[in-house]
Coordinates of C-alpha atoms and ligand atoms in Angstrom, one line a residue:
X93 CA -6.7 0.7 27.2
X94 CA -5.4 2.0 30.4
X95 CA -1.7 2.4 31.0
X96 CA 0.1 3.6 33.9
X97 CA 3.6 4.9 34.6
X98 CA 6.1 3.7 37.0
X99 CA 8.4 6.1 39.0
X100 CA 11.0 5.9 36.1
X101 CA 8.1 7.3 33.7
X102 CA 8.1 3.9 31.7
X103 CA 4.4 3.3 30.4
X104 CA 3.3 0.0 31.8
X105 CA 0.8 -2.4 29.6
X106 CA -2.4 -3.2 31.4
X107 CA -2.8 -6.7 32.4
X108 CA -4.7 -7.5 29.4
X109 CA -2.0 -6.3 27.1
X110 CA 0.6 -8.4 29.1
X111 CA -1.8 -11.5 28.8
X112 CA -1.9 -10.9 25.2
X113 CA -5.5 -10.2 24.9
X114 CA -5.4 -6.6 23.8
X115 CA -2.7 -5.0 21.7
X116 CA 0.5 -4.1 23.0
X117 CA 1.2 -1.1 25.2
X118 CA 2.7 1.9 23.6
X119 CA 5.8 1.1 25.8
X120 CA 8.7 3.1 24.9
X121 CA 12.2 1.5 25.4
X122 CA 15.0 3.5 26.5
X123 CA 16.5 4.6 23.2
X124 CA 20.2 4.6 22.6
X125 CA 21.1 7.9 21.0
X126 CA 23.5 7.0 18.1
X127 CA 26.7 8.9 18.5
X128 CA 27.1 11.9 16.1
X129 CA 28.0 11.1 12.5
X130 CA 26.7 7.4 12.8
X131 CA 23.2 8.2 12.3
X132 CA 22.2 6.2 9.3
X133 CA 20.7 8.0 5.9
X134 CA 17.1 6.7 5.4
X135 CA 15.5 6.0 2.0
X136 CA 12.0 4.8 2.3
X137 CA 10.7 3.6 -1.3
X138 CA 6.9 3.2 -1.6
X139 CA 5.1 2.0 -4.8
X140 CA 1.5 2.3 -5.4
X141 CA -0.5 -1.0 -5.0
X142 CA 2.3 -3.4 -5.3
X143 CA 1.2 -6.7 -4.3
X144 CA 3.7 -8.9 -2.0
X145 CA 2.7 -11.8 -4.4
X146 CA 4.4 -9.8 -7.4
X147 CA 7.8 -9.8 -5.4
X148 CA 9.8 -12.9 -6.2
X149 CA 11.4 -13.0 -2.8
X150 CA 8.0 -13.6 -1.4
X151 CA 7.9 -16.9 -3.3
X152 CA 4.5 -16.8 -4.4
X153 CA 3.7 -18.2 -8.0
X154 CA 3.3 -14.8 -9.8
X155 CA 6.5 -13.4 -8.5
X156 CA 8.3 -16.7 -9.6
X157 CA 7.4 -15.8 -13.1
X158 CA 7.9 -12.3 -13.1
X159 CA 11.2 -12.0 -11.0
X160 CA 12.2 -8.9 -9.3
X161 CA 16.0 -9.3 -8.6
X162 CA 16.7 -5.8 -7.4
X163 CA 14.0 -5.7 -4.9
X164 CA 14.9 -9.3 -3.9
X165 CA 18.3 -8.2 -3.1
X166 CA 17.0 -6.2 -0.4
X167 CA 15.5 -9.3 1.1
X168 CA 18.7 -11.3 0.8
X169 CA 20.9 -8.8 2.2
X170 CA 18.2 -7.7 4.8
X171 CA 15.0 -8.3 6.3
X172 CA 11.7 -9.7 4.6
X173 CA 8.5 -9.1 6.7
X174 CA 5.8 -11.6 6.5
X175 CA 3.3 -9.7 8.6
X176 CA 3.4 -6.2 7.6
X177 CA 0.0 -4.6 7.6
X178 CA -1.8 -1.3 6.9
X179 CA -4.4 0.4 9.3
X180 CA -6.6 1.4 6.3
X181 CA -6.1 -0.2 3.0
X182 CA -6.4 2.6 0.6
X183 CA -3.5 5.3 -0.7
X184 CA -4.0 8.6 0.9
X185 CA -5.2 7.3 4.3
X186 CA -2.2 4.8 4.4
X187 CA 0.2 7.6 3.5
X188 CA -1.3 9.8 6.3
X189 CA -0.5 7.0 8.6
X190 CA 3.1 6.8 7.4
X191 CA 3.7 10.8 7.6
X192 CA 2.1 11.2 10.9
X193 CA 2.5 7.8 12.6
X194 CA -1.3 8.0 13.7
X195 CA -4.4 6.0 13.0
X196 CA -6.7 7.4 10.5
X197 CA -9.3 8.4 13.2
X198 CA -6.3 10.7 14.5
X199 CA -4.9 12.0 11.3
X200 CA -8.1 12.6 9.8
X201 CA -7.8 11.1 6.2
X202 CA -10.0 8.4 6.7
X203 CA -11.4 8.4 3.1
X204 CA -9.3 8.9 -0.2
X205 CA -10.5 12.3 -1.0
X206 CA -11.1 13.7 2.9
X207 CA -8.0 15.6 3.3
X208 CA -5.3 15.0 6.3
X209 CA -5.6 17.4 9.4
X210 CA -2.8 19.4 8.2
X211 CA -2.3 20.8 11.9
X212 CA -0.9 17.3 12.9
X213 CA 3.0 17.1 13.1
X214 CA 4.5 15.5 10.2
X215 CA 7.5 13.1 10.9
X216 CA 9.3 15.0 8.2
X217 CA 9.2 18.0 10.5
X218 CA 10.6 15.9 13.4
X219 CA 13.3 14.5 11.3
X220 CA 14.3 17.9 10.2
X221 CA 14.4 19.1 13.7
X222 CA 16.6 15.9 14.4
X223 CA 19.1 17.3 11.9
X224 CA 18.1 15.3 8.7
X225 CA 18.1 16.8 5.2
X226 CA 14.4 15.6 4.1
X227 CA 13.2 15.1 0.7
X228 CA 9.8 13.7 -0.9
X229 CA 9.8 12.7 -4.3
X230 CA 6.6 11.4 -6.5
X231 CA 3.1 10.5 -5.4
X232 CA 2.3 12.4 -2.5
X233 CA -1.6 12.3 -2.6
X234 CA -2.3 14.2 0.5
X235 CA -4.5 17.4 -0.1
X236 CA -2.0 19.6 1.8
X237 CA 1.5 20.9 0.6
X238 CA 4.2 18.8 1.9
X239 CA 5.6 20.2 5.0
X240 CA 9.0 19.4 6.8
X241 CA 10.7 18.7 3.4
X242 CA 13.8 20.7 2.5
X243 CA 13.3 19.4 -1.0
X244 CA 9.7 18.2 -2.4
X245 CA 9.0 17.4 -6.0
X246 CA 5.6 15.9 -6.1
X247 CA 2.9 14.6 -8.4
X248 CA -0.5 16.1 -9.0
X249 CA -3.0 14.0 -7.0
X250 CA -2.6 10.3 -8.1
X251 CA 0.1 11.3 -10.9
X252 CA 0.2 10.0 -14.4
X253 CA 2.5 7.4 -16.1
X254 CA 3.3 9.4 -18.8
X255 CA 4.9 13.0 -19.0
X256 CA 3.5 13.9 -15.5
X257 CA 3.3 17.1 -14.0
X258 CA 5.3 17.9 -11.0
X259 CA 5.5 20.7 -8.5
X260 CA 7.4 21.4 -5.4
X261 CA 9.7 24.0 -3.8
X262 CA 11.9 23.0 -6.8
X263 CA 9.5 24.9 -9.1
X264 CA 8.2 27.6 -7.1
X265 CA 4.9 25.4 -6.6
X266 CA 4.3 25.8 -10.3
X267 CA 3.1 22.7 -12.3
X268 CA 5.8 21.8 -14.6
X269 CA 5.2 19.0 -17.2
X270 CA 8.1 16.6 -17.6
X271 CA 8.8 14.4 -20.5
X272 CA 9.0 10.7 -19.9
X273 CA 8.0 7.7 -17.8
X274 CA 6.8 8.4 -14.3
X275 CA 9.0 5.6 -12.5
X276 CA 12.2 6.7 -14.3
X277 CA 11.6 10.4 -13.5
X278 CA 11.1 9.7 -9.9
X279 CA 14.3 7.9 -9.9
X280 CA 16.2 10.5 -11.5
X281 CA 14.8 13.1 -9.4
X282 CA 15.8 11.2 -6.4
X283 CA 19.4 10.8 -7.7
X284 CA 19.4 14.7 -8.2
X285 CA 18.5 15.3 -4.8
X286 CA 21.2 13.0 -3.5
X287 CA 23.7 14.8 -5.9
X288 CA 23.1 18.2 -4.7
X289 CA 22.4 17.1 -1.1
X290 CA 24.0 18.8 2.1
X291 CA 26.7 16.4 2.8
X292 CA 27.2 17.7 6.5
X293 CA 23.7 16.0 7.3
X294 CA 22.1 12.6 7.0
X295 CA 19.4 12.5 4.6
X296 CA 15.8 11.2 5.0
X297 CA 14.1 10.6 1.6
X298 CA 10.6 9.5 0.7
X299 CA 10.7 8.2 -2.8
X300 CA 6.9 7.2 -3.8
X301 CA 6.3 5.7 -7.4
X302 CA 3.1 5.9 -9.3
X303 CA 3.5 2.4 -10.4
X304 CA 2.1 -0.4 -10.7
X305 CA -1.4 1.5 -9.9
X306 CA -4.2 1.2 -12.4
X307 CA -4.5 1.4 -15.4
X308 CA -1.2 -0.4 -15.5
X309 CA 0.7 1.3 -18.0
X310 CA 4.2 0.0 -19.0
X311 CA 7.2 1.8 -20.1
X312 CA 7.5 1.4 -23.9
X313 CA 10.7 -0.9 -23.6
X314 CA 8.6 -3.3 -21.5
X315 CA 5.4 -3.5 -23.4
X316 CA 4.7 -7.2 -23.9
X317 CA 7.3 -8.6 -21.8
X318 CA 5.3 -11.3 -20.3
X319 CA 3.3 -12.2 -23.5
X320 CA 4.9 -15.6 -23.4
X321 CA 4.0 -16.2 -19.9
X322 CA 0.9 -18.0 -18.7
X323 CA -0.1 -17.1 -15.3
X324 CA -2.0 -19.7 -13.3
X325 CA -5.4 -18.7 -11.9
X326 CA -5.1 -18.5 -8.1
X327 CA -7.0 -21.5 -6.4
X328 CA -9.7 -18.8 -5.0
X329 CA -10.3 -17.2 -8.6
X330 CA -13.8 -18.7 -8.7
X331 CA -14.8 -18.1 -5.0
X332 CA -18.7 -17.7 -4.7
X333 CA -18.1 -16.0 -1.0
X334 CA -20.5 -18.5 0.3
X335 CA -19.8 -18.5 4.3
X336 CA -19.1 -14.6 4.1
X337 CA -21.5 -11.6 4.5
X338 CA -22.9 -9.2 2.0
X339 CA -19.6 -7.0 1.7
X340 CA -17.9 -9.8 0.0
X341 CA -20.8 -10.6 -2.4
X342 CA -21.6 -7.0 -3.4
X343 CA -18.1 -5.5 -4.0
X344 CA -17.3 -4.0 -7.4
X345 CA -13.9 -5.2 -8.0
X346 CA -14.1 -8.4 -9.9
X347 CA -11.7 -9.3 -12.7
X348 CA -14.5 -10.7 -14.6
X349 CA -17.6 -8.5 -13.7
X350 CA -15.8 -5.2 -13.2
X351 CA -12.3 -4.9 -15.0
X352 CA -12.9 -2.9 -18.0
X353 CA -12.2 -4.0 -21.8
X354 CA -11.4 -0.4 -22.5
X355 CA -9.4 1.7 -20.0
X356 CA -8.1 -1.5 -18.0
X357 CA -7.5 -3.9 -20.7
X358 CA -6.9 -1.7 -23.7
X359 CA -8.9 -3.5 -26.2
X360 CA -12.6 -2.5 -26.3
X361 CA -14.4 -3.6 -29.5
X362 CA -16.8 -0.6 -29.4
X363 CA -13.9 1.7 -30.5
X364 CA -12.2 1.6 -33.8
X365 CA -8.5 2.2 -34.4
X366 CA -8.6 6.2 -34.1
X367 CA -10.1 6.0 -30.5
X368 CA -7.1 5.1 -28.5
X369 CA -7.9 8.0 -26.3
X370 CA -10.9 5.6 -25.1
X371 CA -8.5 2.8 -24.3
X372 CA -5.3 4.6 -22.8
X373 CA -5.8 6.7 -19.8
X374 CA -2.7 8.8 -20.6
X375 CA -3.3 9.2 -24.2
X376 CA -4.0 12.8 -24.2
X377 CA -0.6 13.4 -22.6
X378 CA 1.5 11.1 -24.6
X379 CA 4.0 12.3 -27.2
X380 CA 3.9 10.8 -30.8
X381 CA 6.8 8.3 -30.1
X382 CA 4.9 7.2 -27.0
X383 CA 1.5 6.7 -28.8
X384 CA 3.3 4.8 -31.8
X385 CA 4.9 2.5 -29.4
X386 CA 1.5 2.0 -27.7
X387 CA -0.6 1.4 -31.0
X388 CA 2.3 -0.9 -32.1
X389 CA 1.5 -3.0 -29.0
X390 CA -2.0 -2.7 -28.0
X391 CA -3.1 -2.6 -31.9
X392 CA -2.3 -6.4 -32.3
X393 CA -3.6 -7.2 -28.8
X394 CA -6.9 -5.8 -29.9
X395 CA -7.0 -7.5 -33.1
X396 CA -6.3 -10.8 -31.6
X397 CA -9.0 -10.2 -29.0
X398 CA -11.4 -9.2 -31.7
X399 CA -11.1 -12.4 -33.5
X400 CA -10.7 -14.8 -30.7
X401 CA -14.6 -14.8 -30.1
X402 CA -14.3 -16.2 -26.4
X403 CA -16.7 -17.7 -24.2
X404 CA -17.5 -16.0 -21.1
X405 CA -15.3 -18.5 -19.1
X406 CA -12.4 -17.8 -21.6
X407 CA -12.8 -14.1 -21.5
X408 CA -12.4 -14.2 -17.6
X409 CA -9.1 -16.0 -17.9
X410 CA -8.0 -13.8 -20.7
X411 CA -8.8 -10.7 -18.7
X412 CA -6.8 -12.0 -15.9
X413 CA -3.6 -12.9 -18.1
X414 CA -3.9 -9.3 -19.8
X415 CA -4.1 -7.7 -16.4
X416 CA -1.1 -9.5 -15.0
X417 CA 0.9 -8.9 -18.2
X418 CA 0.4 -4.9 -17.8
X419 CA 0.7 -4.7 -14.1
X420 CA 3.9 -7.0 -14.0
X421 CA 5.5 -4.8 -16.8
X422 CA 5.2 -1.8 -14.7
X423 CA 6.8 -3.4 -11.8
X424 CA 9.8 -4.4 -13.9
X425 CA 10.5 -0.7 -14.0
X426 CA 10.1 -0.2 -10.3
X427 CA 12.4 -3.1 -10.0
X428 CA 14.8 -1.4 -12.2
X429 CA 14.5 1.8 -10.1
X430 CA 15.4 0.0 -6.9
X431 CA 18.6 -1.4 -8.6
X432 CA 19.5 2.1 -9.9
X433 CA 19.2 3.4 -6.4
X434 CA 21.3 0.7 -4.7
X435 CA 23.9 1.2 -7.6
X436 CA 24.1 4.9 -6.8
X437 CA 24.4 4.4 -2.9
X438 CA 27.1 1.8 -3.7
X439 CA 28.9 3.9 -6.1
X440 CA 28.9 6.9 -3.8
X441 CA 30.1 5.0 -0.7
X442 CA 26.8 5.3 1.0
X443 CA 25.4 1.7 1.0
X444 CA 26.6 0.8 4.4
X445 CA 25.3 3.7 6.3
X446 CA 21.8 4.0 4.3
X447 CA 19.0 1.9 5.3
X448 CA 16.6 1.0 2.5
X449 CA 13.1 0.3 3.0
X450 CA 10.9 -1.1 0.5
X451 CA 6.9 -0.8 0.9
X452 CA 3.6 -0.5 -0.7
X453 CA 0.7 1.7 0.3
X454 CA -1.2 -1.4 0.6
X455 CA -1.7 -4.9 -0.9
X456 CA -3.3 -5.7 -4.1
X457 CA -5.4 -8.6 -5.3
X458 CA -4.0 -10.7 -8.1
X459 CA -7.1 -12.6 -9.0
X460 CA -7.6 -13.9 -5.3
X461 CA -11.3 -14.2 -4.8
X462 CA -11.6 -13.3 -8.4
X463 CA -10.6 -9.5 -7.5
X464 CA -8.3 -6.7 -8.3
X465 CA -7.9 -3.4 -6.2
X466 CA -7.7 -3.6 -2.4
X467 CA -9.8 -2.0 0.5
X468 CA -10.8 -5.3 2.5
X469 CA -9.4 -6.2 5.7
X470 CA -8.8 -9.8 4.3
X471 CA -5.0 -10.6 4.1
X472 CA -4.1 -10.1 0.6
X473 CA -5.1 -6.2 0.9
X474 CA -4.2 -5.7 4.4
X475 CA -0.7 -7.0 4.1
X476 CA 1.9 -5.4 2.1
X477 CA 5.4 -6.3 1.0
X478 CA 8.1 -4.8 3.4
X479 CA 11.8 -5.4 3.0
X480 CA 14.4 -3.6 5.1
X481 CA 18.3 -3.6 4.4
X482 CA 20.6 -2.3 6.9
X483 CA 23.5 -4.5 7.4
X484 CA 24.9 -2.7 10.7
X485 CA 21.7 -4.0 12.6
X486 CA 19.9 -6.7 10.2
X487 CA 21.6 -9.9 9.8
X488 CA 21.1 -11.0 6.1
X489 CA 18.3 -13.2 4.9
X490 CA 16.2 -12.5 8.1
X491 CA 12.6 -13.4 7.8
X492 CA 10.4 -11.7 10.4
X493 CA 6.8 -12.6 11.5
X494 CA 6.1 -10.0 14.1
X495 CA 2.9 -8.2 13.6
X496 CA 4.0 -4.8 12.2
X497 CA 1.8 -1.9 10.8
X498 CA 2.3 1.3 9.0
X499 CA 1.9 3.4 12.0
X500 CA 5.3 1.9 13.0
X501 CA 7.2 3.8 10.3
X502 CA 7.2 7.2 11.8
X503 CA 8.7 5.7 15.3
X504 CA 11.0 3.9 13.3
X505 CA 12.5 6.9 11.4
X506 CA 12.9 8.8 14.7
X507 CA 14.5 5.9 16.3
X508 CA 17.1 5.7 13.7
X509 CA 17.6 9.5 14.0
X510 CA 18.0 8.9 17.7
X511 CA 15.0 11.3 18.3
X512 CA 12.5 10.8 20.9
X513 CA 9.0 9.4 19.9
X514 CA 6.3 11.7 20.8
X515 CA 3.9 10.2 23.5
X516 CA 0.9 10.5 21.1
X517 CA 2.5 8.1 18.5
X518 CA 1.1 4.7 19.2
X519 CA 3.2 3.0 16.6
X520 CA 6.5 0.9 17.7
X521 CA 9.8 1.4 16.2
X522 CA 10.8 -1.5 14.0
X523 CA 14.4 -1.2 15.1
X524 CA 13.3 -3.3 18.1
X525 CA 12.7 -6.4 15.8
X526 CA 15.8 -6.1 13.6
X527 CA 17.9 -8.4 15.3
X528 CA 15.7 -11.4 14.4
X529 CA 12.6 -13.2 13.2
X530 CA 10.0 -13.2 16.2
X531 CA 10.0 -11.2 19.5
X532 CA 7.8 -12.1 22.6
X533 CA 7.5 -8.5 23.7
X534 CA 6.2 -7.3 20.3
X535 CA 2.4 -6.3 20.1
X536 CA 0.0 -9.2 19.8
X537 CA -2.6 -7.7 17.7
X538 CA -3.5 -4.9 15.1
X539 CA -6.4 -2.7 14.6
X540 CA -7.8 -2.0 11.2
X541 CA -10.5 0.5 10.0
X542 CA -11.7 1.2 6.4
X543 CA -14.2 4.0 5.8
X544 CA -14.4 4.7 2.3
X545 CA -17.9 3.7 1.2
X546 CA -19.8 4.6 -0.9
X547 CA -16.8 5.0 -3.1
X548 CA -14.9 3.3 -6.0
X549 CA -15.3 -0.5 -5.9
X550 CA -18.2 -0.4 -3.2
X551 CA -16.4 -2.0 -0.3
X552 CA -18.5 -1.6 2.8
X553 CA -17.2 0.1 5.8
X554 CA -15.6 -2.1 8.3
X555 CA -13.1 -2.4 11.2
X556 CA -11.5 -5.2 13.0
X557 CA -8.7 -6.9 14.8
X558 CA -6.1 -9.5 13.7
X559 CA -4.2 -11.5 16.1
X560 CA -1.5 -14.0 15.4
X561 CA -4.2 -16.7 14.6
X562 CA -7.5 -15.0 14.3
X563 CA -9.3 -12.0 12.7
X564 CA -12.5 -10.3 13.8
X565 CA -14.2 -8.0 11.2
X566 CA -17.2 -5.8 11.8
X567 CA -19.2 -4.6 8.7
X568 CA -21.1 -1.5 9.3
X569 CA -23.2 1.5 8.0
X570 CA -22.4 4.8 9.1
X571 CA -24.9 7.9 9.1
X572 CA -22.5 9.8 7.2
X573 CA -23.2 7.4 4.3
X574 CA -26.7 8.6 4.0
X575 CA -25.7 11.9 2.5
X576 CA -23.4 10.1 -0.1
X577 CA -25.4 7.3 -1.5
X578 CA -27.6 9.7 -3.7
X579 CA -24.4 10.7 -5.5
X580 CA -23.5 7.0 -6.3
X581 CA -27.1 6.1 -7.4
X582 CA -27.5 3.4 -4.8
X583 CA -29.8 2.9 -1.8
X584 CA -28.7 3.7 1.7
X585 CA -28.8 0.0 2.8
X586 CA -28.2 -1.2 6.5
X587 CA -25.3 -3.5 7.2
X588 CA -24.2 -4.7 10.6
X589 CA -22.6 -8.0 10.9
X590 CA -19.3 -9.8 12.0
X591 CA -16.9 -12.2 10.5
X592 CA -14.4 -14.5 12.2
X593 CA -11.5 -16.2 10.5
X594 CA -9.0 -18.8 12.0
X595 CA -6.1 -17.9 10.0
X596 CA -4.4 -21.1 11.0
X597 CA -7.0 -23.6 9.5
X598 CA -8.4 -21.1 6.8
X599 CA -5.7 -19.0 5.5
X600 CA -7.6 -18.1 2.6
X601 CA -10.4 -16.7 4.6
X602 CA -13.1 -18.6 2.9
X603 CA -15.3 -19.7 5.9
X604 CA -16.1 -17.2 8.5
X605 CA -16.8 -19.1 11.7
X606 CA -18.5 -16.3 13.5
X607 CA -21.4 -17.6 15.5
X608 CA -20.2 -21.2 15.2
X609 CA -20.3 -23.6 18.2
X610 CA -16.8 -23.7 20.0
X611 CA -16.0 -20.0 19.0
X612 CA -17.8 -18.4 22.0
X613 CA -14.5 -17.9 23.9
X614 CA -12.3 -16.6 21.3
X615 CA -15.0 -14.2 19.9
X616 CA -15.6 -12.9 23.4
X617 CA -11.8 -12.2 23.6
X618 CA -11.6 -10.6 20.1
X619 CA -14.7 -8.6 20.8
X620 CA -13.2 -7.2 24.1
X621 CA -10.1 -6.4 22.2
X622 CA -11.9 -4.7 19.4
X623 CA -14.0 -2.4 22.1
X624 CA -10.6 -1.5 23.9
X625 CA -9.0 -0.1 20.6
X626 CA -12.3 1.7 19.9
X627 CA -12.1 3.3 23.3
X628 CA -8.5 4.0 22.8
X629 CA -8.7 5.4 19.6
X630 CA -12.0 7.5 20.2
X631 CA -13.9 5.9 17.2
X632 CA -17.3 7.5 17.0
X633 CA -18.8 5.9 14.2
X634 CA -20.9 3.1 16.0
Ligands
SGN230 C1 -8.6 5.3 -8.7 C2 -8.7 4.0 -9.4 C3 -9.6 2.9 -8.4 C4 -8.6 2.9 -7.2 C5 -8.5 4.3 -6.6 C6 -7.8 4.4 -5.3 N1 -9.5 4.0 -10.4 O1 -9.9 6.0 -8.5 O2 -9.5 1.6 -9.1 O3 -9.2 2.1 -6.3 O4 -7.8 5.1 -7.7 O5 -6.4 3.8 -5.4 S1 -8.8 4.6 -11.9 O6 -9.7 4.2 -13.1 O7 -9.0 6.0 -12.0 O8 -7.5 4.1 -12.0 S2 -5.2 4.3 -4.4 O9 -4.3 3.4 -4.7 O10 -5.0 5.7 -4.9 O11 -6.0 4.3 -3.3
CA231 CA1 -2.4 2.3 -3.7

């Protein structure tokens, strides 16, 4: 998209952007630099795979049955975003967007295991330069040493739930096993950092949990806490993917078809009682007390499963219940962690001048379309929970519906620090929407791009645009795939098709209207928008 500058150096949007047909310009507002001493501390809490449906403040049926009172407090006292999206719905790419403020095509971490372009500036470096003391605790998941952090203490790769290894400038970069449950350890280290911080500086903390990532291992205290709760199947659980293309049919993330009785649900009848290592991913690293608690809980679950003799349909429903019970129990610990951090800030007189942000690295399916996992540009995985508490600027209980995206966090941190946003960052500072629920001068669309195929769960590559009402998705095959397919034992198959959704009439995205009579105008507009984004972001995969 073309932008031009006026005499004062303010970037002006193209006419198309002003008409709302392309994405908003990267217009910079004159930023008011906060007076010294008033810059807020920042705590950004990211969980891993936390679905908005599993936060009670969002009001979905799952959250209602598994309340998250501490996370809800951030919504009640701050802002709940209803349309917070990722640019690439998978962990390391999403984290790379957070740390650089760039789209995947620019930060280089397009696929899960690819590796970020570590020559890019990290927002932590800019925050350090702006005078913040910076810290990163927990799941880092980028294949490069954290930079720009005064304190970092991070997991190996994905991390583990039990007795994880950590390393950082805290351990001379040596791996160190720590005894305990990951969620508790991350909270504890965050508090340690805060206890020992340099009080002459504001702090910037990234606190990244392992939970509630697969294989959903709860803390021993919370095993079975939802066993008396029955979760209603989502209305789209038995989706047959008619009116959608091949990618929706061919994915491998179906609860009935792909969720494993062993490592996911901990009951596989092929293994006898002495083979817990085949059922619990962290078994090899758990201590005797932890193992005993797990046997005490999962043993009877397995016995009940063995004797139930379920029909295939009953089995699907049983899997869904078992999945949610474990997943939500891990979230109970995350909620507790948020409460602990809140209480810490309050007890240390830091609550008023600390902005607390709660987010997830992507959305997650809780049985919608029959699925778990993420990756698709469909709403449930595109959308994350996002709650921000900052009473100085955000009125309590505000619900925001602007289209915000994870490339906006770096600009937001910089705006809060009173630092200038570099020209190359395309995101917009969320501080611009803190005052209310909806803004006419905000972006009118977002761009999405998922590249990780072939890979776990076999979701085809796709990119697309989403506006207030519509979503256009293009599923495609890339030449890069040809080299990867043999490793996955699959054929290199062509895919090249579009889907179009009217989110107002079809919020569950069950019926693509691409190519249907009457959609010509909107299709042409969205195609142009997609083309503009690709041009601007130098996409080279087509
Ligand atoms: C692991 C999981 C996958 C998951 C990816 C990415 N399998 O490979 O189910 O999609 O992580 O998750 S597991 O059996 O090893 O848990 S992400 O959140 O890091 O993107
Ligand atoms: Ca994740």
